[in-house]
Short mmCIF file of C-alpha atoms in Angstrom, two decimals:
data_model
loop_
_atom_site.label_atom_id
_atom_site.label_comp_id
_atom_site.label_asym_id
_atom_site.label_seq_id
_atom_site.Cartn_x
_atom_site.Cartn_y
_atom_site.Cartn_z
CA UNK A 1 -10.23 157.26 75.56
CA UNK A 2 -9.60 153.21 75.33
CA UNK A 3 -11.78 152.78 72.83
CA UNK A 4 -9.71 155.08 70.53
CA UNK A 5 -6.48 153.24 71.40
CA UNK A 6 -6.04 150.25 68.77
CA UNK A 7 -5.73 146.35 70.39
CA UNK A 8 -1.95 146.50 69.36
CA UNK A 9 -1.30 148.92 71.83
CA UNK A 10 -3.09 148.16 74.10
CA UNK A 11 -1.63 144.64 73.78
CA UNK A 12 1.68 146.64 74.42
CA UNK A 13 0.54 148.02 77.38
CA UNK A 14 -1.33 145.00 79.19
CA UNK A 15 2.15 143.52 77.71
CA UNK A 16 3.89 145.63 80.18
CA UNK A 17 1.78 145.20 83.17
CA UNK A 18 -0.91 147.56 83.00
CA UNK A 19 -3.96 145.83 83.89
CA UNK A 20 -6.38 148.96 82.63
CA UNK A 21 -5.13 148.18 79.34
CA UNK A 22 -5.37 144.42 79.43
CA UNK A 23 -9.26 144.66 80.69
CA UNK A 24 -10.32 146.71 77.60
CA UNK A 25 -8.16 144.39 75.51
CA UNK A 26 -10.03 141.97 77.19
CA UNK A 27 -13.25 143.49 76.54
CA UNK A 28 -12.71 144.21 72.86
CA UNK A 29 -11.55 140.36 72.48
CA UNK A 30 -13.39 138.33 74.34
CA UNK A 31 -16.48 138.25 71.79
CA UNK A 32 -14.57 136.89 68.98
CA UNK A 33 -12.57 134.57 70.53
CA UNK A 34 -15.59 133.04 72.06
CA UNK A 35 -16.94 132.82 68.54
CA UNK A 36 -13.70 131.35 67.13
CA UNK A 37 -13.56 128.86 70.08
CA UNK A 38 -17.34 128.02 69.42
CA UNK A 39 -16.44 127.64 65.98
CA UNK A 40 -13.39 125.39 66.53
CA UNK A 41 -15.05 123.22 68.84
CA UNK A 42 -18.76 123.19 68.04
CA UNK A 43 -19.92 123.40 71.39
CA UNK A 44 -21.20 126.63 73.70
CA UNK A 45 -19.80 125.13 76.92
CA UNK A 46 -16.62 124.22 75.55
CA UNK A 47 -15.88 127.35 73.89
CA UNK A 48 -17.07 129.28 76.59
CA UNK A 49 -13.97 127.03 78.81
CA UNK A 50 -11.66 127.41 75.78
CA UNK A 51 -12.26 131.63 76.00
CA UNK A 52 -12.06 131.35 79.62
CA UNK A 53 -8.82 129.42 79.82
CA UNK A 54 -7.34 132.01 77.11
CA UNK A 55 -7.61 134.79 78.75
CA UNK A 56 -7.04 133.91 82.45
CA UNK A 57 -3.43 132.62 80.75
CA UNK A 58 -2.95 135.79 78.38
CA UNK A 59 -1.37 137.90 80.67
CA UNK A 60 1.34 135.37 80.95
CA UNK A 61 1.19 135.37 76.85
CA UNK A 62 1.67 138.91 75.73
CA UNK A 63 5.04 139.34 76.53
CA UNK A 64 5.63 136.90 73.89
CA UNK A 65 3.66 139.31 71.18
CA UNK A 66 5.30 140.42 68.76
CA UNK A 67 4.38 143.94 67.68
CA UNK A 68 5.41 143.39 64.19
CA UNK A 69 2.05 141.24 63.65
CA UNK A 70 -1.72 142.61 64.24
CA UNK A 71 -2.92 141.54 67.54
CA UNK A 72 -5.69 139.92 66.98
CA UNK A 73 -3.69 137.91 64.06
CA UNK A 74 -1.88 136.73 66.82
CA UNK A 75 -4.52 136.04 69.19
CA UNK A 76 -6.67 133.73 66.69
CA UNK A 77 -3.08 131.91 66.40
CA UNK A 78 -3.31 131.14 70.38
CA UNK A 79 -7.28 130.30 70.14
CA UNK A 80 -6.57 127.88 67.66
CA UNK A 81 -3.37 126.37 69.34
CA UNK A 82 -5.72 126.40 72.80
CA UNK A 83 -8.40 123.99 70.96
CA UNK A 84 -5.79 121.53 69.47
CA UNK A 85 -4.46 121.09 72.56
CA UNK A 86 -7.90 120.86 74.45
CA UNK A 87 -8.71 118.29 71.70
CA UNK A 88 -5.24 116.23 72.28
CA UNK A 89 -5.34 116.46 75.59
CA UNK A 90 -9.62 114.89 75.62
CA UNK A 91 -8.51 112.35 73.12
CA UNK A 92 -5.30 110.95 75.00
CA UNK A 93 -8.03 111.20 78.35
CA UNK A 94 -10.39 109.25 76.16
CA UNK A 95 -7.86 106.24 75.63
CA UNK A 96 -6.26 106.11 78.61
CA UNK A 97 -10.08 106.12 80.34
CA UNK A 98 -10.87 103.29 77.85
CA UNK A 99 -7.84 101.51 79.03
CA UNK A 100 -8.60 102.05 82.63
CA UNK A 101 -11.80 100.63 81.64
CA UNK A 102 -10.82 97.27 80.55
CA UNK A 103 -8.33 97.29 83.52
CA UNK A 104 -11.03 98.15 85.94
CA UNK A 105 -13.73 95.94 83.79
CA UNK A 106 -11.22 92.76 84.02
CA UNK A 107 -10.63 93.30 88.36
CA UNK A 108 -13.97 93.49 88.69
CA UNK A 109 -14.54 90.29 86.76
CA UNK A 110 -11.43 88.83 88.50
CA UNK A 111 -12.46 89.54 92.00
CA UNK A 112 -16.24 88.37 91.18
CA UNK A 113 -14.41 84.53 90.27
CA UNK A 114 -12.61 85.02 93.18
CA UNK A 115 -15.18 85.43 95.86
CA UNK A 116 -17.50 83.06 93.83
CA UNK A 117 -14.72 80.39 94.54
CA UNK A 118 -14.16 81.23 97.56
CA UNK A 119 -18.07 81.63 98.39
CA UNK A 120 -18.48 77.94 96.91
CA UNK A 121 -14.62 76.45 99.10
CA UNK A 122 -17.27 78.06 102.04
CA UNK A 123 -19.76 76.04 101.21
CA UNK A 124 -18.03 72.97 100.32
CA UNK A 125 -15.53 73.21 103.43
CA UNK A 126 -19.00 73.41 105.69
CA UNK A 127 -20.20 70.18 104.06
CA UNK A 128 -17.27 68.17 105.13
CA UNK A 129 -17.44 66.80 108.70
CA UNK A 130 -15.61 68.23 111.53
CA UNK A 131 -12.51 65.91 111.30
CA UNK A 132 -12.13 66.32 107.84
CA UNK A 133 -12.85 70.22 107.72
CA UNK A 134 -10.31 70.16 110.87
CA UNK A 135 -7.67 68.57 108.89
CA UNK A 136 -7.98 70.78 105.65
CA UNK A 137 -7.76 74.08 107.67
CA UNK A 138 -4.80 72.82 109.08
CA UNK A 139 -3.03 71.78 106.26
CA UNK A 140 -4.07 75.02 104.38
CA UNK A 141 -2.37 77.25 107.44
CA UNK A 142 0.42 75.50 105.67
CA UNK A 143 1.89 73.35 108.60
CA UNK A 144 3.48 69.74 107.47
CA UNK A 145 1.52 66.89 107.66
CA UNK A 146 3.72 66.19 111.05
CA UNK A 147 2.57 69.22 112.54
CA UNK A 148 -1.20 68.69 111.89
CA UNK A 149 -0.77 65.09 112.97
CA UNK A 150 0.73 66.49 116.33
CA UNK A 151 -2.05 68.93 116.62
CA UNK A 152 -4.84 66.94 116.20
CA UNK A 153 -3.21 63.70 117.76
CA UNK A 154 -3.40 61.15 114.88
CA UNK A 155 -0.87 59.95 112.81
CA UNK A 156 0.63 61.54 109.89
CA UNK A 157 -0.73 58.28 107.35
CA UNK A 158 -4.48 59.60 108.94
CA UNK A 159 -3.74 63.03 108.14
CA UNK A 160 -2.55 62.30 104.72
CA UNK A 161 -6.02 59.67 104.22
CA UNK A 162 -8.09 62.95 105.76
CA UNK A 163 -6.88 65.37 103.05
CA UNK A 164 -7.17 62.69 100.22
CA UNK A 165 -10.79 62.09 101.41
CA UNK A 166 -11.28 65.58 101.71
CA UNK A 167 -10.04 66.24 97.96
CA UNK A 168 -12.29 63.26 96.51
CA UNK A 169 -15.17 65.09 98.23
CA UNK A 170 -14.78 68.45 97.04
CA UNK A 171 -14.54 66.87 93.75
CA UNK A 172 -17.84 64.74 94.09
CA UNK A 173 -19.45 68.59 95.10
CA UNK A 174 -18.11 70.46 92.51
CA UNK A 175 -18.81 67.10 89.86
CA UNK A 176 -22.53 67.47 91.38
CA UNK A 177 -23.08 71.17 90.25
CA UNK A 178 -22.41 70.69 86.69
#
């Protein structure tokens, strides 16, 4: 008996809640969107998402038909609005992803300087001898040049010699590389 009623009223009917209705709506419908939505987009699995989508939100929809159009005038109208905003919603995805890209692209790049410097401070630092090393881990806790003095029990003209012979070396190493 269904298949005698037209898609307007059954439209009107799955409209108004009654879910017999909307499945043969459903079933009369679902072939041509998928071909509209295969058409619009050019691909199987995206139109097949695009028909899916439409009709899991129609029900929520056809309260907003208007019987005064043809049904299926109406429903091409919501396939076609479904696509463009499938398509504006992959292209704004598409630049923020290549934005997240260089972001992600430049930390990456950042944090490889960063642990090659501090791989090559590891190196250098091991190089120095023990006094020196001593004196440039203090001085990097950051404690005054009094305090490391105190700590290591020389005076604060040693400490200051320590870290400028520390500096010249890391200098030499780093001169040496190049």
């Amino acid at each position: 008996m269904r298949d005698k009623v037209s898609e307007d009223a059954l439209a009107q009917a799955a409209a108004g809640g009654d879910a017999a209705a909307f499945g043969a709506l459903a079933a009369r419908c679902y072939d041509r969107t998928f071909a509209l939505a295969f058409r619009l987009t050019g691909s199987r699995a995206e139109a097949e998402d695009l028909a899916q989508d439409i009709f899991e939100s129609l029900p929520g929809k056809l309260p907003r038909y208007d019987a005064r159009a043809r049904f299926s005038t109406w429903l091409y109208r919501v396939t076609v609005n479904a696509a463009q905003d499938r398509r504006r919603r992959a292209q704004s995805y598409a630049r923020a992803s290549e934005g997240w890209g260089d972001v992600e692209l430049s930390r990456r790049a950042e944090a490889e300087e960063s642990a090659a410097a501090l791989d090559w401070l590891t190196r250098a630092m091991a190089a120095l001898p023990d006094d020196l090393r001593e004196t440039a881990v203090l001085v990097l806790e950051p404690l005054t040049q009094g305090e490391v003095a105190e700590i290591l029990g020389v005076s604060e003209g040693t400490v200051a010699w320590r870290m400028s012979e520390v500096k010249k070396r890391l200098r030499a190493l780093k001169e040496a590389e190049q």
